[in-house]
Amino acid sequence: MKASKFFDPSNLRGDIYGGLTAGVVALPLALAFGAASGVGPIAGLWGAILVGFFAALFGGTPTNVSGPTGPMVVVFAGVVSSFSGHPELIFATVVLAGLIQVAMGAVRLGRYIRLVPYPVISGFMSGIGIIIIALQASRLFGHAPSETGTIAALAAIPQAAADPVWAALAVGGLCLAIVFLWPARWGRIVPGPLVALVAGTLASLWLNSVMAVPAPVLGDIPTGFPDFQMPAITADSAVIIGKAAVILALLGAIDSLLTSLVADNMTRSRHDANRELMGQGLGNTIAGLFGGVPGAGATMRTVVNIRTGGRTRLSGMIHALVLLAVVISLAPLAEAIPHAVLAGILIKVGVDIVDWSYLKVAHRGPRWDLALMALVLALTVFVDLITAVGVGVVLAAIAFVKQIADTQIERFATIKDRVSDPEERALLDEAGGRVVMFDFGGPLSFGAAADMGHQVRERTDNGTAYLVLDFSRLPTIDLSATRAVEDIIQDGRRSGKRVLISGMNDEVRATLSNLKADRDLGPGAHYPSRVEALRDIVADLKAKADGAGGSDRAVAPA
């Protein structure tokens, strides 16, 4: 590849400023996510550095800034809890998740990731926001939940609130006030989370010196470059690692590609979804090999990058280098950061992840969408993410098939009201209700096929002598629709009705013939068009009315 494809110096000043600003915004978040994951704040920084650099270098969205995100950390924290004391298993999950993302990009699954319905995305993102808030609420009061899991974290909040560490609550409250009230115009110069990090830490240094019970702090943070983590998978851990890796890979893919869509809207560009997946996968694979927290495209950091001038992949790489400089030179200063400060920052992150824009208007939209969103949210919070997404996608697909099937059945059964050709209309009137037509308006879903026979029986009576099935707009037919057509033909024969076919192409006709679905059709039952079928039907009816004893036309009884 040409070097210019990776490095475009045309916007160097904007990229430098965008990268610097995004790095400053990412610093407190990386520390907070690292601490929340259970592997330590320095692992959060290394995750931001490694994922941020390599995803920018190899990804498909030039302005994306990647690093640890709330959704990824929620899942990763569960892995850390499951394999506590076994880093080789913990980071094997991250490496495997990265490799899965690379594979997803290689087989070009990027465009399919975006097909997850919005109520499902809204539900699991809001659920993740609630989980983050629940996990950090006790830390805001100076305590940590004694057990892992959302339910345990929620149960620990009343006890923590009843016996607060006042120094922790004070600095946590200060941080909450800053991140929620920091003016947006000031945030363009100095981000609120960074101000909260510095102000909260300085305040805790004074409070801890004057109060009997100090606010818990991060403590010892290792400096220098991380050690290589040799991943390992044992027979006992394979299922947990595999499941968690799939969740991380899918969640990271969805998170990153949604961020890419935001970047596209802001820059009037179009990202390469498959390349983005491969870049994110490479970043996570390398992060896992060096003990970093997994990451994804981070919307807030990406927006900050774009707003401050970033336009090419250099900005995301510079953001990572800024964090690298902090790790090398300033890591010891982070030891005095209170957990309550990071909890305040993360609670704001959790609140921002909740989909308030939809929740405010959800009652005005379709009730099914609201019910689906609520179900996915509940499953995310109280069960697990992969169950929530899986159930949500399946239910959304079933609802969509039902909606399409209802529309197809309505069009199939109401052709008489839509006949516009004057000759067809006249022939139908002349037939006097002895003929009923049905129109396949296009490819037929299996949901509609299941109800076709019932619709035909419901719309015909003892006075109906002829059924015309119009296939002129049906390019292909599957097994479900084939069996439905076969049932209609057989029902017609048993009730003494003649079934005629119009407009069927050779491919559909061959399918019906190969599956022997047309064996009960009478001779000469195929017509090029509806109007030709109607002409012969009317002629046959006239001949019978005139006492001719039938007709030698194709519509004569078999």
Coordinates of C-alpha atoms in Angstrom, one line a residue:
M1 CA 0.0 0.0 0.0
K2 CA 1.1 3.5 -0.6
A3 CA 2.3 5.5 2.4
S4 CA -0.1 8.3 1.5
K5 CA -3.0 5.9 2.2
F6 CA -2.0 5.8 5.8
F7 CA -0.4 9.2 6.3
D8 CA -2.0 12.3 4.8
P9 CA -0.2 15.4 5.9
S10 CA -2.6 17.8 4.2
N11 CA -4.4 18.5 7.5
L12 CA -1.4 18.2 9.9
R13 CA -2.2 21.1 12.1
G14 CA -5.9 20.1 12.6
D15 CA -4.9 16.5 13.2
I16 CA -2.3 17.5 15.8
Y17 CA -4.8 19.6 17.7
G18 CA -7.6 17.1 17.4
G19 CA -5.3 14.3 18.6
L20 CA -4.0 16.3 21.6
T21 CA -7.5 17.3 22.6
A22 CA -8.9 13.8 22.2
G23 CA -5.9 12.5 24.3
V24 CA -6.7 14.9 27.1
V25 CA -10.4 13.8 27.1
A26 CA -9.4 10.2 27.0
L27 CA -7.0 10.3 30.0
P28 CA -9.5 10.4 32.8
L29 CA -11.8 8.0 31.0
A30 CA -9.0 5.5 30.4
L31 CA -8.0 5.6 34.0
A32 CA -11.6 5.2 35.2
F33 CA -12.4 2.3 32.8
G34 CA -9.2 0.5 33.8
A35 CA -10.1 0.8 37.5
A36 CA -13.7 -0.3 36.8
S37 CA -12.6 -3.3 34.9
G38 CA -10.6 -4.8 37.8
V39 CA -7.2 -4.9 36.1
G40 CA -6.1 -1.5 37.2
P41 CA -6.0 2.1 35.8
I42 CA -2.7 1.5 34.0
A43 CA -4.3 -1.3 32.0
G44 CA -7.0 1.2 30.9
L45 CA -4.3 3.6 29.7
W46 CA -2.5 0.8 27.8
G47 CA -5.8 -0.3 26.2
A48 CA -6.4 3.3 25.0
I49 CA -2.8 3.5 23.7
L50 CA -2.7 0.2 21.8
V51 CA -6.3 0.0 20.5
G52 CA -6.3 3.7 19.8
F53 CA -3.0 3.6 17.8
F54 CA -3.6 0.4 15.8
A55 CA -7.3 0.9 15.1
A56 CA -6.5 4.4 13.8
L57 CA -3.6 3.1 11.7
F58 CA -5.4 0.2 10.1
G59 CA -9.1 1.1 10.5
G60 CA -11.6 2.3 8.0
T61 CA -12.8 5.5 9.6
P62 CA -10.0 8.1 9.5
T63 CA -11.4 10.2 12.3
N64 CA -12.3 7.5 14.8
V65 CA -10.7 7.7 18.2
S66 CA -10.7 4.3 19.8
G67 CA -10.1 3.1 23.4
P68 CA -11.9 1.5 26.3
T69 CA -15.7 2.2 26.3
G70 CA -18.4 1.6 28.9
P71 CA -20.0 -1.3 27.1
M72 CA -16.7 -3.1 26.6
V73 CA -15.6 -2.6 30.1
V74 CA -18.9 -4.0 31.5
V75 CA -18.3 -7.3 29.7
F76 CA -14.6 -7.3 30.4
A77 CA -15.1 -6.8 34.1
G78 CA -17.1 -10.0 34.2
V79 CA -14.2 -11.8 32.6
V80 CA -11.8 -10.4 35.1
S81 CA -14.1 -11.5 37.9
S82 CA -14.4 -15.0 36.5
F83 CA -10.6 -15.5 36.1
S84 CA -9.3 -13.4 38.9
G85 CA -5.6 -14.1 39.4
H86 CA -5.1 -15.7 36.0
P87 CA -4.1 -12.9 33.6
E88 CA -3.3 -15.4 30.9
L89 CA -6.9 -16.4 30.7
I90 CA -8.2 -12.8 31.1
F91 CA -6.2 -11.5 28.2
A92 CA -6.7 -14.6 26.1
T93 CA -10.3 -13.4 25.9
V94 CA -9.3 -10.0 24.6
V95 CA -6.9 -11.6 22.0
L96 CA -9.6 -14.0 20.8
A97 CA -12.2 -11.1 20.6
G98 CA -9.7 -9.2 18.5
L99 CA -9.1 -12.1 16.2
I100 CA -12.9 -12.6 15.8
Q101 CA -13.2 -9.0 14.8
V102 CA -10.4 -9.4 12.2
A103 CA -12.2 -12.5 10.8
M104 CA -15.5 -10.5 10.7
G105 CA -13.9 -7.8 8.6
A106 CA -12.1 -10.4 6.4
V107 CA -15.4 -12.1 5.5
R108 CA -17.1 -8.7 5.0
L109 CA -19.6 -8.8 7.8
G110 CA -19.4 -5.1 8.4
R111 CA -22.6 -4.1 6.7
Y112 CA -24.6 -6.8 8.5
I113 CA -23.6 -5.6 11.9
R114 CA -25.5 -2.4 11.2
L115 CA -28.7 -4.4 10.6
V116 CA -29.3 -4.7 14.4
P117 CA -32.7 -3.0 15.0
Y118 CA -32.6 0.3 16.8
P119 CA -34.8 -0.8 19.7
V120 CA -32.3 -3.6 20.4
I121 CA -29.4 -1.1 20.3
S122 CA -31.2 1.4 22.4
G123 CA -32.1 -1.3 24.9
F124 CA -28.7 -2.8 25.4
M125 CA -26.9 0.6 25.4
S126 CA -29.3 1.9 28.0
G127 CA -28.9 -1.3 30.0
I128 CA -25.1 -0.9 29.9
G129 CA -25.5 2.7 31.1
I130 CA -27.6 1.5 34.1
I131 CA -25.0 -1.2 34.9
I132 CA -22.2 1.3 34.9
I133 CA -24.1 3.6 37.3
A134 CA -25.0 0.6 39.5
L135 CA -21.4 -0.6 39.7
Q136 CA -20.0 2.8 40.6
A137 CA -22.7 4.1 43.0
S138 CA -21.2 2.4 46.1
R139 CA -17.7 3.7 45.2
L140 CA -19.1 7.2 45.3
F141 CA -19.8 6.7 49.0
G142 CA -16.3 5.3 49.6
H143 CA -17.2 1.6 49.5
A144 CA -16.9 -1.2 46.9
P145 CA -19.6 -4.0 46.4
S146 CA -18.5 -7.2 48.2
E147 CA -19.7 -9.3 45.3
T148 CA -19.6 -9.0 41.5
G149 CA -22.7 -8.6 39.3
T150 CA -25.3 -5.9 38.8
I151 CA -27.8 -7.3 41.3
A152 CA -25.1 -7.4 44.1
A153 CA -24.0 -3.8 43.2
L154 CA -27.6 -2.6 43.4
A155 CA -28.1 -4.4 46.7
A156 CA -24.9 -2.8 48.1
I157 CA -26.0 0.8 47.5
P158 CA -28.3 1.3 50.5
Q159 CA -25.7 0.1 52.9
A160 CA -23.0 2.3 51.3
A161 CA -25.3 5.3 51.5
A162 CA -26.1 4.6 55.1
D163 CA -22.4 4.5 56.2
P164 CA -20.6 6.9 53.8
V165 CA -16.9 7.7 53.9
W166 CA -17.4 11.5 54.0
A167 CA -14.2 12.4 52.3
A168 CA -15.0 10.1 49.4
L169 CA -18.6 11.4 49.2
A170 CA -17.4 15.0 49.2
V171 CA -14.9 14.6 46.3
G172 CA -17.3 12.3 44.4
G173 CA -20.0 14.9 44.7
L174 CA -17.6 17.6 43.6
C175 CA -16.8 15.5 40.5
L176 CA -20.4 14.8 39.7
A177 CA -21.2 18.6 39.9
I178 CA -18.3 19.4 37.6
V179 CA -19.0 16.8 34.9
F180 CA -22.8 17.5 34.9
L181 CA -22.6 21.3 35.1
W182 CA -19.4 22.1 33.1
P183 CA -20.5 24.4 30.3
A184 CA -20.2 23.0 26.8
R185 CA -18.3 26.1 25.5
W186 CA -15.7 25.6 28.2
G187 CA -15.5 21.9 27.3
R188 CA -14.1 22.9 23.9
I189 CA -11.1 24.3 25.7
V190 CA -10.7 22.0 28.8
P191 CA -12.9 18.9 29.0
G192 CA -15.1 18.6 32.1
P193 CA -13.8 15.0 33.1
L194 CA -10.2 16.2 33.1
V195 CA -11.2 19.2 35.4
A196 CA -13.1 16.8 37.6
L197 CA -10.1 14.5 37.8
V198 CA -7.7 17.2 38.8
A199 CA -10.0 19.1 41.1
G200 CA -11.3 16.0 42.8
T201 CA -7.7 14.7 43.4
L202 CA -6.5 18.0 44.8
A203 CA -9.5 18.2 47.1
S204 CA -9.0 14.7 48.4
L205 CA -5.4 15.5 49.3
W206 CA -6.6 18.2 51.6
L207 CA -9.6 16.2 53.0
N208 CA -7.6 13.1 53.6
S209 CA -5.2 15.1 55.7
V210 CA -8.0 16.5 58.0
M211 CA -10.5 13.8 58.2
A212 CA -10.3 10.6 60.2
V213 CA -11.3 8.2 57.4
P214 CA -9.6 9.1 54.1
A215 CA -11.1 8.5 50.7
P216 CA -9.8 5.2 49.1
V217 CA -7.3 6.0 46.4
L218 CA -5.9 4.0 43.4
G219 CA -2.6 3.3 45.2
D220 CA 0.5 1.8 43.6
I221 CA 0.5 2.1 39.8
P222 CA 3.3 0.4 37.8
T223 CA 5.3 2.5 35.4
G224 CA 7.2 1.7 32.2
F225 CA 6.1 -0.6 29.4
P226 CA 3.7 -3.5 30.0
D227 CA 4.8 -7.1 30.1
F228 CA 3.9 -9.5 27.3
Q229 CA 0.9 -11.6 28.3
M230 CA 1.0 -15.1 26.8
P231 CA -2.6 -16.0 26.3
A232 CA -3.8 -19.5 27.4
I233 CA -7.1 -21.4 27.2
T234 CA -7.8 -24.4 29.4
A235 CA -10.5 -27.0 29.0
D236 CA -12.3 -25.6 32.0
S237 CA -12.1 -22.0 30.8
A238 CA -12.8 -22.5 27.0
V239 CA -16.6 -22.0 27.2
I240 CA -16.4 -18.9 29.3
I241 CA -13.6 -17.4 27.2
G242 CA -15.3 -18.2 23.9
K243 CA -18.6 -16.7 25.0
A244 CA -17.1 -13.6 26.4
A245 CA -14.9 -13.2 23.3
V246 CA -17.9 -13.3 21.0
I247 CA -19.7 -10.8 23.1
L248 CA -16.7 -8.4 23.2
A249 CA -16.2 -8.8 19.4
L250 CA -19.9 -8.1 18.6
L251 CA -20.2 -5.3 21.1
G252 CA -17.0 -3.7 19.9
A253 CA -18.1 -4.0 16.3
I254 CA -21.5 -2.4 17.0
D255 CA -20.0 0.3 19.1
S256 CA -17.3 1.1 16.6
L257 CA -19.6 1.1 13.5
L258 CA -22.1 3.3 15.3
T259 CA -19.3 5.7 16.1
S260 CA -18.3 5.5 12.4
L261 CA -21.8 6.6 11.3
V262 CA -21.6 9.6 13.6
A263 CA -18.2 10.5 12.1
D264 CA -19.6 10.1 8.6
N265 CA -22.4 12.6 9.4
M266 CA -20.0 15.1 10.8
T267 CA -17.3 14.9 8.1
R268 CA -19.7 14.2 5.1
S269 CA -17.6 11.1 4.3
R270 CA -18.2 7.3 4.2
H271 CA -16.3 4.8 6.2
D272 CA -15.2 1.3 5.2
A273 CA -17.0 -1.0 7.7
N274 CA -15.0 -4.1 7.0
R275 CA -11.7 -2.4 7.2
E276 CA -12.8 -0.7 10.4
L277 CA -13.6 -4.1 11.9
M278 CA -10.1 -5.4 11.0
G279 CA -8.4 -2.3 12.5
Q280 CA -10.4 -2.6 15.7
G281 CA -9.6 -6.3 15.8
L282 CA -5.8 -5.8 15.3
G283 CA -5.9 -3.1 18.1
N284 CA -7.7 -5.4 20.5
T285 CA -5.4 -8.4 19.7
I286 CA -2.3 -6.3 20.4
A287 CA -3.9 -4.8 23.5
G288 CA -4.6 -8.3 24.8
L289 CA -1.1 -9.4 24.3
F290 CA 0.2 -6.5 26.4
G291 CA -2.4 -6.5 29.2
G292 CA -4.6 -3.7 27.9
V293 CA -8.3 -3.2 28.4
P294 CA -10.3 -4.0 25.2
G295 CA -11.7 -1.0 23.3
A296 CA -13.8 0.2 20.5
G297 CA -14.6 3.4 18.6
A298 CA -15.5 6.0 21.3
T299 CA -18.2 8.4 20.2
M300 CA -17.4 11.3 22.6
R301 CA -13.7 11.2 21.9
T302 CA -14.3 10.9 18.1
V303 CA -16.6 13.9 18.2
V304 CA -14.1 16.0 20.1
N305 CA -11.4 15.0 17.6
I306 CA -13.5 16.1 14.7
R307 CA -14.7 19.3 16.3
T308 CA -11.1 20.4 17.1
G309 CA -9.8 19.7 13.6
G310 CA -9.0 16.0 13.2
R311 CA -9.7 14.7 9.8
T312 CA -7.2 11.8 9.1
R313 CA -6.0 8.7 10.9
L314 CA -3.0 10.7 12.2
S315 CA -5.3 12.4 14.8
G316 CA -6.2 9.0 16.4
M317 CA -2.6 8.0 16.4
I318 CA -1.5 11.3 18.0
H319 CA -4.2 10.8 20.7
A320 CA -2.5 7.4 21.5
L321 CA 1.0 9.0 21.6
V322 CA -0.3 11.7 24.0
L323 CA -1.5 9.0 26.4
L324 CA 1.9 7.1 26.0
A325 CA 3.7 10.2 27.1
V326 CA 1.5 10.5 30.2
V327 CA 2.1 6.8 31.1
I328 CA 5.9 7.2 30.8
S329 CA 6.1 10.5 32.7
L330 CA 3.1 11.0 34.9
A331 CA 1.9 7.6 36.0
P332 CA 3.1 8.0 39.7
L333 CA 0.9 11.0 40.1
A334 CA -2.2 8.9 39.4
E335 CA -1.7 6.9 42.6
A336 CA -3.4 9.7 44.6
I337 CA -6.6 9.7 42.5
P338 CA -9.6 8.6 44.7
H339 CA -11.9 5.9 43.5
A340 CA -14.8 8.2 44.2
V341 CA -13.4 10.7 41.6
L342 CA -13.4 8.0 38.9
A343 CA -16.8 6.8 40.0
G344 CA -18.2 10.3 39.5
I345 CA -16.7 10.5 36.0
L346 CA -18.1 7.0 35.1
I347 CA -21.6 7.8 36.5
K348 CA -21.7 10.6 34.0
V349 CA -20.6 8.2 31.3
G350 CA -23.4 5.8 32.3
V351 CA -26.0 8.6 32.2
D352 CA -24.8 9.6 28.7
I353 CA -25.0 6.0 27.4
V354 CA -28.7 5.7 28.4
D355 CA -30.8 6.6 25.3
W356 CA -32.7 9.5 26.8
S357 CA -33.6 10.9 23.3
Y358 CA -35.7 7.8 22.6
L359 CA -37.0 7.3 26.1
K360 CA -38.5 10.9 26.1
V361 CA -40.6 10.1 23.0
A362 CA -41.0 6.3 23.2
H363 CA -44.6 6.5 24.4
R364 CA -45.5 8.3 21.2
G365 CA -44.1 5.6 18.9
P366 CA -45.1 2.0 18.2
R367 CA -45.7 0.1 21.5
W368 CA -44.0 -3.0 20.2
D369 CA -40.7 -1.1 19.7
L370 CA -41.0 0.3 23.3
A371 CA -41.7 -3.2 24.7
L372 CA -38.8 -4.7 22.8
M373 CA -36.4 -2.0 24.0
A374 CA -37.6 -2.5 27.6
L375 CA -37.1 -6.3 27.3
V376 CA -33.6 -6.0 25.9
L377 CA -32.8 -3.4 28.7
A378 CA -34.0 -5.8 31.4
L379 CA -32.1 -8.8 30.0
T380 CA -29.0 -6.7 29.7
V381 CA -29.1 -5.6 33.3
F382 CA -30.3 -8.8 34.9
V383 CA -29.1 -11.6 32.6
D384 CA -26.3 -10.9 30.1
L385 CA -25.7 -9.0 27.0
I386 CA -25.5 -11.8 24.5
T387 CA -28.9 -13.1 25.6
A388 CA -30.4 -9.6 25.4
V389 CA -29.1 -9.0 21.9
G390 CA -30.0 -12.5 20.7
V391 CA -33.5 -12.4 22.0
G392 CA -34.0 -8.8 20.8
V393 CA -32.8 -9.6 17.2
V394 CA -34.9 -12.8 17.0
L395 CA -38.1 -11.0 18.2
A396 CA -37.5 -8.0 16.0
A397 CA -37.0 -10.3 13.0
I398 CA -40.2 -12.2 13.8
A399 CA -42.1 -8.9 14.1
F400 CA -40.7 -7.7 10.8
V401 CA -41.7 -10.9 9.1
K402 CA -45.2 -10.6 10.5
Q403 CA -45.5 -7.0 9.3
I404 CA -44.3 -7.9 5.8
A405 CA -46.5 -11.0 5.7
D406 CA -49.6 -8.9 6.6
T407 CA -48.8 -6.4 3.8
Q408 CA -48.2 -9.2 1.3
I409 CA -51.4 -11.1 2.2
E410 CA -53.4 -7.8 1.9
R411 CA -52.0 -7.2 -1.6
F412 CA -52.5 -10.9 -2.5
A413 CA -56.2 -10.9 -1.5
T414 CA -57.4 -7.5 -2.7
I415 CA -56.5 -7.5 -6.4
K416 CA -60.1 -6.9 -7.5
D417 CA -60.0 -3.5 -5.9
R418 CA -56.7 -2.6 -7.7
V419 CA -57.6 -3.7 -11.2
S420 CA -57.1 -0.6 -13.4
D421 CA -57.2 -2.1 -16.9
P422 CA -60.6 -1.3 -18.5
E423 CA -60.8 -4.7 -20.3
E424 CA -60.0 -6.6 -17.1
R425 CA -62.6 -4.7 -15.2
A426 CA -65.2 -5.3 -17.8
L427 CA -64.4 -9.0 -18.0
L428 CA -64.6 -9.4 -14.3
D429 CA -68.0 -7.6 -14.2
E430 CA -69.2 -9.9 -17.1
A431 CA -68.1 -13.0 -15.2
G432 CA -70.6 -12.0 -12.5
G433 CA -68.7 -13.1 -9.4
R434 CA -67.9 -16.6 -10.9
V435 CA -64.1 -15.7 -10.9
V436 CA -61.8 -14.6 -8.2
M437 CA -58.2 -13.3 -8.9
F438 CA -55.2 -13.3 -6.6
D439 CA -52.0 -11.4 -7.3
F440 CA -48.5 -12.3 -5.9
G441 CA -47.2 -8.7 -5.6
G442 CA -43.6 -9.8 -5.4
P443 CA -41.3 -12.3 -3.6
L444 CA -43.4 -14.1 -0.9
S445 CA -42.2 -14.4 2.7
F446 CA -42.7 -17.7 4.5
G447 CA -44.9 -15.8 6.9
A448 CA -47.3 -14.8 4.1
A449 CA -47.2 -18.3 2.5
A450 CA -48.5 -19.9 5.6
D451 CA -51.8 -17.9 5.4
M452 CA -52.4 -17.9 1.6
G453 CA -54.6 -21.0 1.6
H454 CA -56.8 -19.5 4.3
Q455 CA -57.1 -16.2 2.5
V456 CA -58.2 -18.0 -0.7
R457 CA -60.8 -20.1 1.1
E458 CA -62.1 -17.1 2.9
R459 CA -62.6 -15.1 -0.3
T460 CA -64.3 -17.7 -2.4
D461 CA -67.8 -19.2 -2.0
N462 CA -70.0 -21.8 -3.7
G463 CA -70.6 -19.4 -6.5
T464 CA -67.0 -19.2 -7.5
A465 CA -66.1 -21.4 -10.4
Y466 CA -62.6 -20.1 -11.4
L467 CA -59.5 -19.0 -9.4
V468 CA -56.8 -17.0 -11.2
L469 CA -53.4 -16.9 -9.6
D470 CA -51.3 -14.1 -11.1
F471 CA -47.5 -14.8 -10.9
S472 CA -46.4 -11.9 -13.2
R473 CA -44.6 -10.1 -10.4
L474 CA -43.2 -13.2 -8.6
P475 CA -39.6 -13.6 -9.9
T476 CA -38.7 -16.7 -7.7
I477 CA -40.5 -19.0 -5.3
D478 CA -39.3 -20.9 -2.3
L479 CA -40.5 -24.2 -0.7
S480 CA -43.0 -22.5 1.7
A481 CA -44.7 -20.6 -1.2
T482 CA -44.6 -23.7 -3.4
R483 CA -46.4 -25.8 -0.8
A484 CA -49.0 -23.0 -0.3
V485 CA -49.7 -22.9 -4.1
E486 CA -50.0 -26.7 -4.1
D487 CA -52.6 -26.5 -1.3
I488 CA -54.6 -23.8 -3.2
I489 CA -54.7 -26.0 -6.3
Q490 CA -55.7 -29.1 -4.4
D491 CA -58.4 -27.2 -2.4
G492 CA -59.7 -25.8 -5.7
R493 CA -60.0 -29.3 -7.3
R494 CA -61.7 -30.7 -4.2
S495 CA -64.3 -27.9 -4.2
G496 CA -64.9 -28.1 -7.9
K497 CA -63.1 -24.8 -8.8
R498 CA -60.8 -24.5 -11.7
V499 CA -57.4 -23.0 -10.9
L500 CA -55.7 -21.0 -13.7
I501 CA -52.2 -19.6 -13.7
S502 CA -51.2 -16.3 -15.4
G503 CA -47.8 -14.6 -16.0
M504 CA -45.6 -17.4 -14.5
N505 CA -42.0 -17.3 -15.6
D506 CA -40.0 -20.4 -16.6
E507 CA -38.0 -20.5 -13.3
V508 CA -41.1 -20.5 -11.1
R509 CA -42.8 -23.0 -13.4
A510 CA -39.8 -25.4 -13.2
T511 CA -39.7 -25.2 -9.4
L512 CA -43.4 -26.1 -9.2
S513 CA -43.0 -28.9 -11.6
N514 CA -39.9 -30.3 -10.0
L515 CA -41.6 -30.4 -6.6
K516 CA -44.8 -31.8 -8.2
A517 CA -46.8 -29.0 -6.8
D518 CA -48.7 -28.4 -10.1
R519 CA -49.8 -32.0 -10.7
D520 CA -53.5 -31.3 -10.0
L521 CA -53.7 -28.4 -12.5
G522 CA -55.9 -29.2 -15.4
P523 CA -54.7 -29.1 -19.0
G524 CA -53.9 -25.7 -20.5
A525 CA -54.0 -24.0 -17.1
H526 CA -51.2 -21.5 -17.9
Y527 CA -51.8 -18.1 -19.5
P528 CA -49.3 -15.4 -20.5
S529 CA -51.5 -12.7 -18.8
R530 CA -54.6 -12.2 -16.6
V531 CA -56.6 -10.7 -19.4
E532 CA -56.1 -13.7 -21.6
A533 CA -57.2 -16.0 -18.8
L534 CA -60.3 -13.8 -18.2
R535 CA -61.2 -13.8 -21.9
D536 CA -61.3 -17.6 -22.0
I537 CA -63.2 -17.8 -18.7
V538 CA -65.9 -15.4 -20.0
A539 CA -66.1 -17.2 -23.3
D540 CA -66.5 -20.5 -21.5
L541 CA -69.2 -19.1 -19.2
K542 CA -71.1 -17.7 -22.3
A543 CA -70.9 -21.1 -24.0
K544 CA -72.3 -22.8 -21.0
A545 CA -75.1 -20.3 -20.6
D546 CA -76.0 -20.8 -24.3
G547 CA -76.4 -24.5 -23.6
A548 CA -73.4 -25.5 -25.7
G549 CA -72.5 -28.1 -23.1
G550 CA -69.2 -26.7 -22.3
S551 CA -66.3 -25.4 -24.5
D552 CA -63.2 -26.8 -26.2
R553 CA -61.3 -24.0 -24.6
A554 CA -58.5 -24.5 -22.0
V555 CA -60.8 -23.6 -19.2
A556 CA -63.2 -26.5 -19.8
P557 CA -63.5 -28.8 -16.8
A558 CA -60.8 -31.4 -16.6

